[in-house]
Short mmCIF file of C-alpha atoms and ligand atoms in Angstrom, two decimals:
data_model
loop_
_atom_site.label_atom_id
_atom_site.label_comp_id
_atom_site.label_asym_id
_atom_site.label_seq_id
_atom_site.Cartn_x
_atom_site.Cartn_y
_atom_site.Cartn_z
CA UNK A 1 0.00 0.00 0.00
CA UNK A 2 1.29 3.46 -0.84
CA UNK A 3 1.48 6.12 1.84
CA UNK A 4 -0.79 9.11 2.17
CA UNK A 5 2.23 11.29 1.44
CA UNK A 6 2.91 9.47 -1.85
CA UNK A 7 -0.75 9.66 -2.81
CA UNK A 8 -0.85 13.40 -2.11
CA UNK A 9 2.32 13.97 -4.12
CA UNK A 10 0.84 12.08 -7.05
CA UNK A 11 -2.43 13.94 -6.93
CA UNK A 12 -0.68 17.29 -6.73
CA UNK A 13 1.35 16.49 -9.80
CA UNK A 14 -1.75 15.28 -11.65
CA UNK A 15 -3.48 18.55 -10.72
CA UNK A 16 -0.47 20.48 -12.04
CA UNK A 17 -0.56 18.50 -15.29
CA UNK A 18 -4.28 19.09 -15.77
CA UNK A 19 -3.72 22.82 -15.19
CA UNK A 20 -0.86 22.86 -17.69
CA UNK A 21 -2.97 21.10 -20.33
CA UNK A 22 -5.80 23.57 -19.93
CA UNK A 23 -3.66 26.70 -19.49
CA UNK A 24 -4.85 27.27 -15.93
CA UNK A 25 -2.99 28.63 -12.94
CA UNK A 26 -2.50 25.78 -10.45
CA UNK A 27 -2.96 28.29 -7.61
CA UNK A 28 -6.60 28.53 -8.69
CA UNK A 29 -7.31 24.87 -7.93
CA UNK A 30 -7.52 23.74 -4.31
CA UNK A 31 -7.49 20.14 -3.24
CA UNK A 32 -10.13 19.23 -0.67
CA UNK A 33 -9.01 15.99 0.99
CA UNK A 34 -12.25 14.11 1.66
CA UNK A 35 -11.64 12.35 4.96
CA UNK A 36 -15.15 11.03 5.69
CA UNK A 37 -15.18 7.63 7.39
CA UNK A 38 -11.39 7.81 7.85
CA UNK A 39 -9.88 8.18 11.34
CA UNK A 40 -8.45 11.39 12.75
CA UNK A 41 -4.89 10.00 12.72
CA UNK A 42 -4.96 9.85 8.93
CA UNK A 43 -5.95 13.50 8.81
CA UNK A 44 -2.98 14.39 11.00
CA UNK A 45 -0.82 12.26 8.70
CA UNK A 46 -2.06 14.08 5.61
CA UNK A 47 -1.52 17.42 7.36
CA UNK A 48 2.06 16.43 8.10
CA UNK A 49 2.41 15.81 4.35
CA UNK A 50 1.30 19.36 3.61
CA UNK A 51 -2.48 18.99 3.17
CA UNK A 52 -4.38 21.67 5.11
CA UNK A 53 -7.91 21.51 3.73
CA UNK A 54 -10.29 18.65 4.54
CA UNK A 55 -13.87 17.87 3.60
CA UNK A 56 -16.32 16.00 5.79
CA UNK A 57 -19.79 14.70 4.90
CA UNK A 58 -21.43 13.70 8.18
CA UNK A 59 -22.10 16.18 10.97
CA UNK A 60 -21.63 13.83 13.91
CA UNK A 61 -18.38 12.51 12.51
CA UNK A 62 -17.20 16.05 11.86
CA UNK A 63 -17.93 17.01 15.48
CA UNK A 64 -15.88 14.08 16.76
CA UNK A 65 -12.94 14.72 14.48
CA UNK A 66 -12.98 18.44 14.98
CA UNK A 67 -12.00 17.77 18.59
CA UNK A 68 -9.64 14.82 18.02
CA UNK A 69 -7.60 16.07 15.06
CA UNK A 70 -4.62 17.84 16.57
CA UNK A 71 -3.40 19.72 13.51
CA UNK A 72 -4.76 23.20 12.73
CA UNK A 73 -6.66 22.09 9.63
CA UNK A 74 -9.26 23.95 7.62
CA UNK A 75 -12.64 22.22 7.30
CA UNK A 76 -15.22 22.27 4.53
CA UNK A 77 -18.58 20.58 4.87
CA UNK A 78 -19.53 18.75 1.66
CA UNK A 79 -22.35 16.35 2.57
CA UNK A 80 -26.12 16.38 2.81
CA UNK A 81 -27.09 18.73 5.61
CA UNK A 82 -30.20 18.83 7.79
CA UNK A 83 -31.18 22.22 9.13
CA UNK A 84 -31.26 21.06 12.75
CA UNK A 85 -27.55 20.19 12.55
CA UNK A 86 -26.30 23.45 11.10
CA UNK A 87 -25.54 24.75 14.59
CA UNK A 88 -22.75 22.21 14.99
CA UNK A 89 -20.91 23.59 11.97
CA UNK A 90 -21.29 27.23 12.88
CA UNK A 91 -17.96 29.04 12.98
CA UNK A 92 -16.06 25.76 12.48
CA UNK A 93 -16.17 25.28 8.73
CA UNK A 94 -14.93 27.83 6.22
CA UNK A 95 -17.20 26.68 3.38
CA UNK A 96 -20.40 24.65 3.07
CA UNK A 97 -20.55 23.09 -0.41
CA UNK A 98 -24.00 21.56 -0.21
CA UNK A 99 -26.68 24.24 0.12
CA UNK A 100 -29.59 23.29 -2.09
CA UNK A 101 -32.71 24.85 -0.58
CA UNK A 102 -33.91 28.09 0.94
CA UNK A 103 -34.88 26.63 4.33
CA UNK A 104 -31.33 25.34 4.86
CA UNK A 105 -29.85 28.69 3.82
CA UNK A 106 -32.17 30.46 6.26
CA UNK A 107 -30.95 28.31 9.13
CA UNK A 108 -27.28 28.88 8.17
CA UNK A 109 -28.06 32.59 8.06
CA UNK A 110 -29.65 32.41 11.51
CA UNK A 111 -26.78 30.49 13.11
CA UNK A 112 -23.98 32.59 11.59
CA UNK A 113 -25.98 35.69 12.53
CA UNK A 114 -25.70 34.69 16.18
CA UNK A 115 -21.92 34.93 15.99
CA UNK A 116 -22.20 38.03 13.83
CA UNK A 117 -20.38 36.40 10.94
CA UNK A 118 -20.97 35.58 7.30
CA UNK A 119 -21.04 31.96 6.12
CA UNK A 120 -19.37 31.31 2.77
CA UNK A 121 -21.46 28.76 0.87
CA UNK A 122 -21.79 27.04 -2.49
CA UNK A 123 -25.07 26.09 -4.10
CA UNK A 124 -25.30 22.43 -4.99
CA UNK A 125 -26.89 21.73 -8.37
CA UNK A 126 -28.36 18.39 -9.39
CA UNK A 127 -26.79 18.52 -12.85
CA UNK A 128 -27.91 15.04 -13.86
CA UNK A 129 -31.50 15.67 -12.69
CA UNK A 130 -31.32 12.41 -10.73
CA UNK A 131 -34.15 11.65 -8.33
CA UNK A 132 -31.74 10.06 -5.89
CA UNK A 133 -29.45 13.07 -5.62
CA UNK A 134 -29.49 16.22 -3.57
CA UNK A 135 -29.06 19.57 -5.25
CA UNK A 136 -31.38 22.13 -6.70
CA UNK A 137 -32.66 21.65 -10.26
CA UNK A 138 -30.72 23.68 -12.84
CA UNK A 139 -33.90 25.48 -13.87
CA UNK A 140 -34.54 26.63 -10.31
CA UNK A 141 -31.02 27.85 -9.64
CA UNK A 142 -31.41 31.52 -10.67
CA UNK A 143 -34.43 32.05 -8.44
CA UNK A 144 -32.89 30.17 -5.50
CA UNK A 145 -29.70 32.20 -5.89
CA UNK A 146 -31.62 35.50 -5.75
CA UNK A 147 -33.54 34.45 -2.63
CA UNK A 148 -30.49 33.17 -0.77
CA UNK A 149 -28.38 36.18 -1.80
CA UNK A 150 -30.78 38.40 0.12
CA UNK A 151 -29.79 36.79 3.43
CA UNK A 152 -27.21 38.99 5.21
CA UNK A 153 -25.16 36.31 7.00
CA UNK A 154 -24.45 34.25 3.90
CA UNK A 155 -22.17 34.76 0.96
CA UNK A 156 -22.64 32.69 -2.18
CA UNK A 157 -19.21 31.91 -3.63
CA UNK A 158 -20.07 29.51 -6.42
CA UNK A 159 -21.55 26.16 -7.34
CA UNK A 160 -21.00 22.50 -6.52
CA UNK A 161 -22.12 19.33 -8.27
CA UNK A 162 -22.06 15.59 -7.78
CA UNK A 163 -22.77 14.31 -11.32
CA UNK A 164 -24.09 10.87 -12.28
CA UNK A 165 -21.49 8.18 -11.83
CA UNK A 166 -19.61 6.94 -14.90
CA UNK A 167 -16.54 4.73 -15.31
CA UNK A 168 -15.24 6.94 -18.08
CA UNK A 169 -14.55 10.52 -16.87
CA UNK A 170 -15.20 11.82 -20.38
CA UNK A 171 -18.85 10.94 -19.84
CA UNK A 172 -18.93 13.28 -16.88
CA UNK A 173 -17.38 16.20 -18.75
CA UNK A 174 -20.70 17.57 -20.09
CA UNK A 175 -21.99 17.87 -16.50
CA UNK A 176 -18.91 19.77 -15.38
CA UNK A 177 -19.31 22.06 -18.37
CA UNK A 178 -22.96 22.53 -17.50
CA UNK A 179 -22.03 23.67 -13.99
CA UNK A 180 -19.52 26.18 -15.38
CA UNK A 181 -22.09 27.54 -17.80
CA UNK A 182 -24.70 27.85 -15.06
CA UNK A 183 -22.22 29.86 -13.00
CA UNK A 184 -21.47 32.13 -15.96
CA UNK A 185 -25.18 32.62 -16.51
CA UNK A 186 -25.70 33.68 -12.87
CA UNK A 187 -22.60 35.89 -12.95
CA UNK A 188 -24.04 38.16 -15.66
CA UNK A 189 -27.03 38.91 -13.46
CA UNK A 190 -24.68 40.68 -11.03
CA UNK A 191 -26.76 39.79 -7.98
CA UNK A 192 -25.46 41.68 -4.93
CA UNK A 193 -23.72 39.31 -2.52
CA UNK A 194 -23.08 36.66 -5.17
CA UNK A 195 -19.58 35.89 -6.41
CA UNK A 196 -19.42 32.97 -8.83
CA UNK A 197 -15.76 32.33 -8.12
CA UNK A 198 -15.74 28.70 -7.05
CA UNK A 199 -16.69 25.56 -8.93
CA UNK A 200 -16.54 22.53 -6.63
CA UNK A 201 -16.44 19.53 -8.93
CA UNK A 202 -14.35 16.43 -9.61
CA UNK A 203 -13.54 13.47 -7.35
CA UNK A 204 -10.92 10.70 -7.38
CA UNK A 205 -12.04 9.28 -10.73
CA UNK A 206 -12.53 12.45 -12.69
CA UNK A 207 -10.80 15.46 -11.12
CA UNK A 208 -8.53 16.09 -14.12
CA UNK A 209 -11.49 16.46 -16.46
CA UNK A 210 -13.16 18.71 -13.88
CA UNK A 211 -10.06 20.92 -13.78
CA UNK A 212 -10.07 21.15 -17.57
CA UNK A 213 -13.67 22.38 -17.29
CA UNK A 214 -12.86 25.01 -14.67
CA UNK A 215 -12.98 23.36 -11.23
CA UNK A 216 -11.48 25.52 -8.46
CA UNK A 217 -12.11 22.95 -5.71
CA UNK A 218 -11.62 19.23 -6.33
CA UNK A 219 -12.92 16.86 -3.66
CA UNK A 220 -10.71 13.78 -3.53
CA UNK A 221 -11.09 11.00 -0.99
CA UNK A 222 -10.27 7.47 -2.18
CA UNK A 223 -7.17 8.46 -4.16
CA UNK A 224 -5.66 9.94 -0.98
CA UNK A 225 -6.92 7.73 1.85
CA UNK A 226 -7.75 4.49 0.04
CA UNK A 227 -11.10 2.73 -0.35
CA UNK A 228 -13.81 3.29 2.23
CA UNK A 229 -15.43 0.20 3.78
C1 PLP B 301 -17.14 11.01 -0.72
C2 PLP B 301 -17.27 12.25 -1.51
C3 PLP B 301 -16.23 12.68 -2.36
C4 PLP B 301 -14.93 11.90 -2.58
O1 PLP B 301 -15.14 10.84 -3.43
P1 PLP B 301 -13.90 9.89 -3.88
O2 PLP B 301 -14.42 9.16 -5.04
O3 PLP B 301 -13.58 9.02 -2.72
O4 PLP B 301 -12.77 10.79 -4.24
C5 PLP B 301 -16.40 13.89 -3.04
N1 PLP B 301 -17.51 14.62 -2.88
C6 PLP B 301 -18.53 14.26 -2.07
C7 PLP B 301 -19.71 15.13 -1.95
C8 PLP B 301 -18.43 13.06 -1.37
O5 PLP B 301 -19.45 12.70 -0.57
#
């Protein structure tokens, strides 16, 4: 088995290659190490190998790790989120990737308001229009964006997607492109409080294609930490 350090080195060089191919600045692509299900020690190990940003998907697990991980890591929340659990993330995560409905945004606004802060968020879009998946429908995105942008303790920074699974990353490319085009479409509306700067897309199997299509945040788990049971 290869070490986390070797895996991170490999992924960083693959990110650099994908940026070179597409003429992008590698400083504009951040690696989110998805540590869900993996123990806190592995997060400390990845941190020791230079990885500072981690993504978690389950609130209870995040709460546990947030206290057990010793390194001063930065946390993003990337998973499905229930409104009644937002309070546990408040002030502890620097970005929530998975906001897909007004009621959730309102609760984030309420919680971050209590600490007089602004929560950076991404809007998750169900690009494949799959019944099984979270995310707002593409057609509803402009209206949802306008409503959420009006909340004072939130700042919309971009979009996130979790496209339909495919073995061949080329089959996912059209969904990544769709997310980029949706962001461009929202950008021209110049909605106050909305910056379409981030595109969170691409995972272990397809992050290079996502980078070619404009990803600024790639969420990689398995390729760093190994398979999850
Ligand atoms: C688990 C997960 C990932 C990482 O997937 P890998 O295939 O292990 O890289 C990325 N994004 C989200 C939202 C996830 O839940």
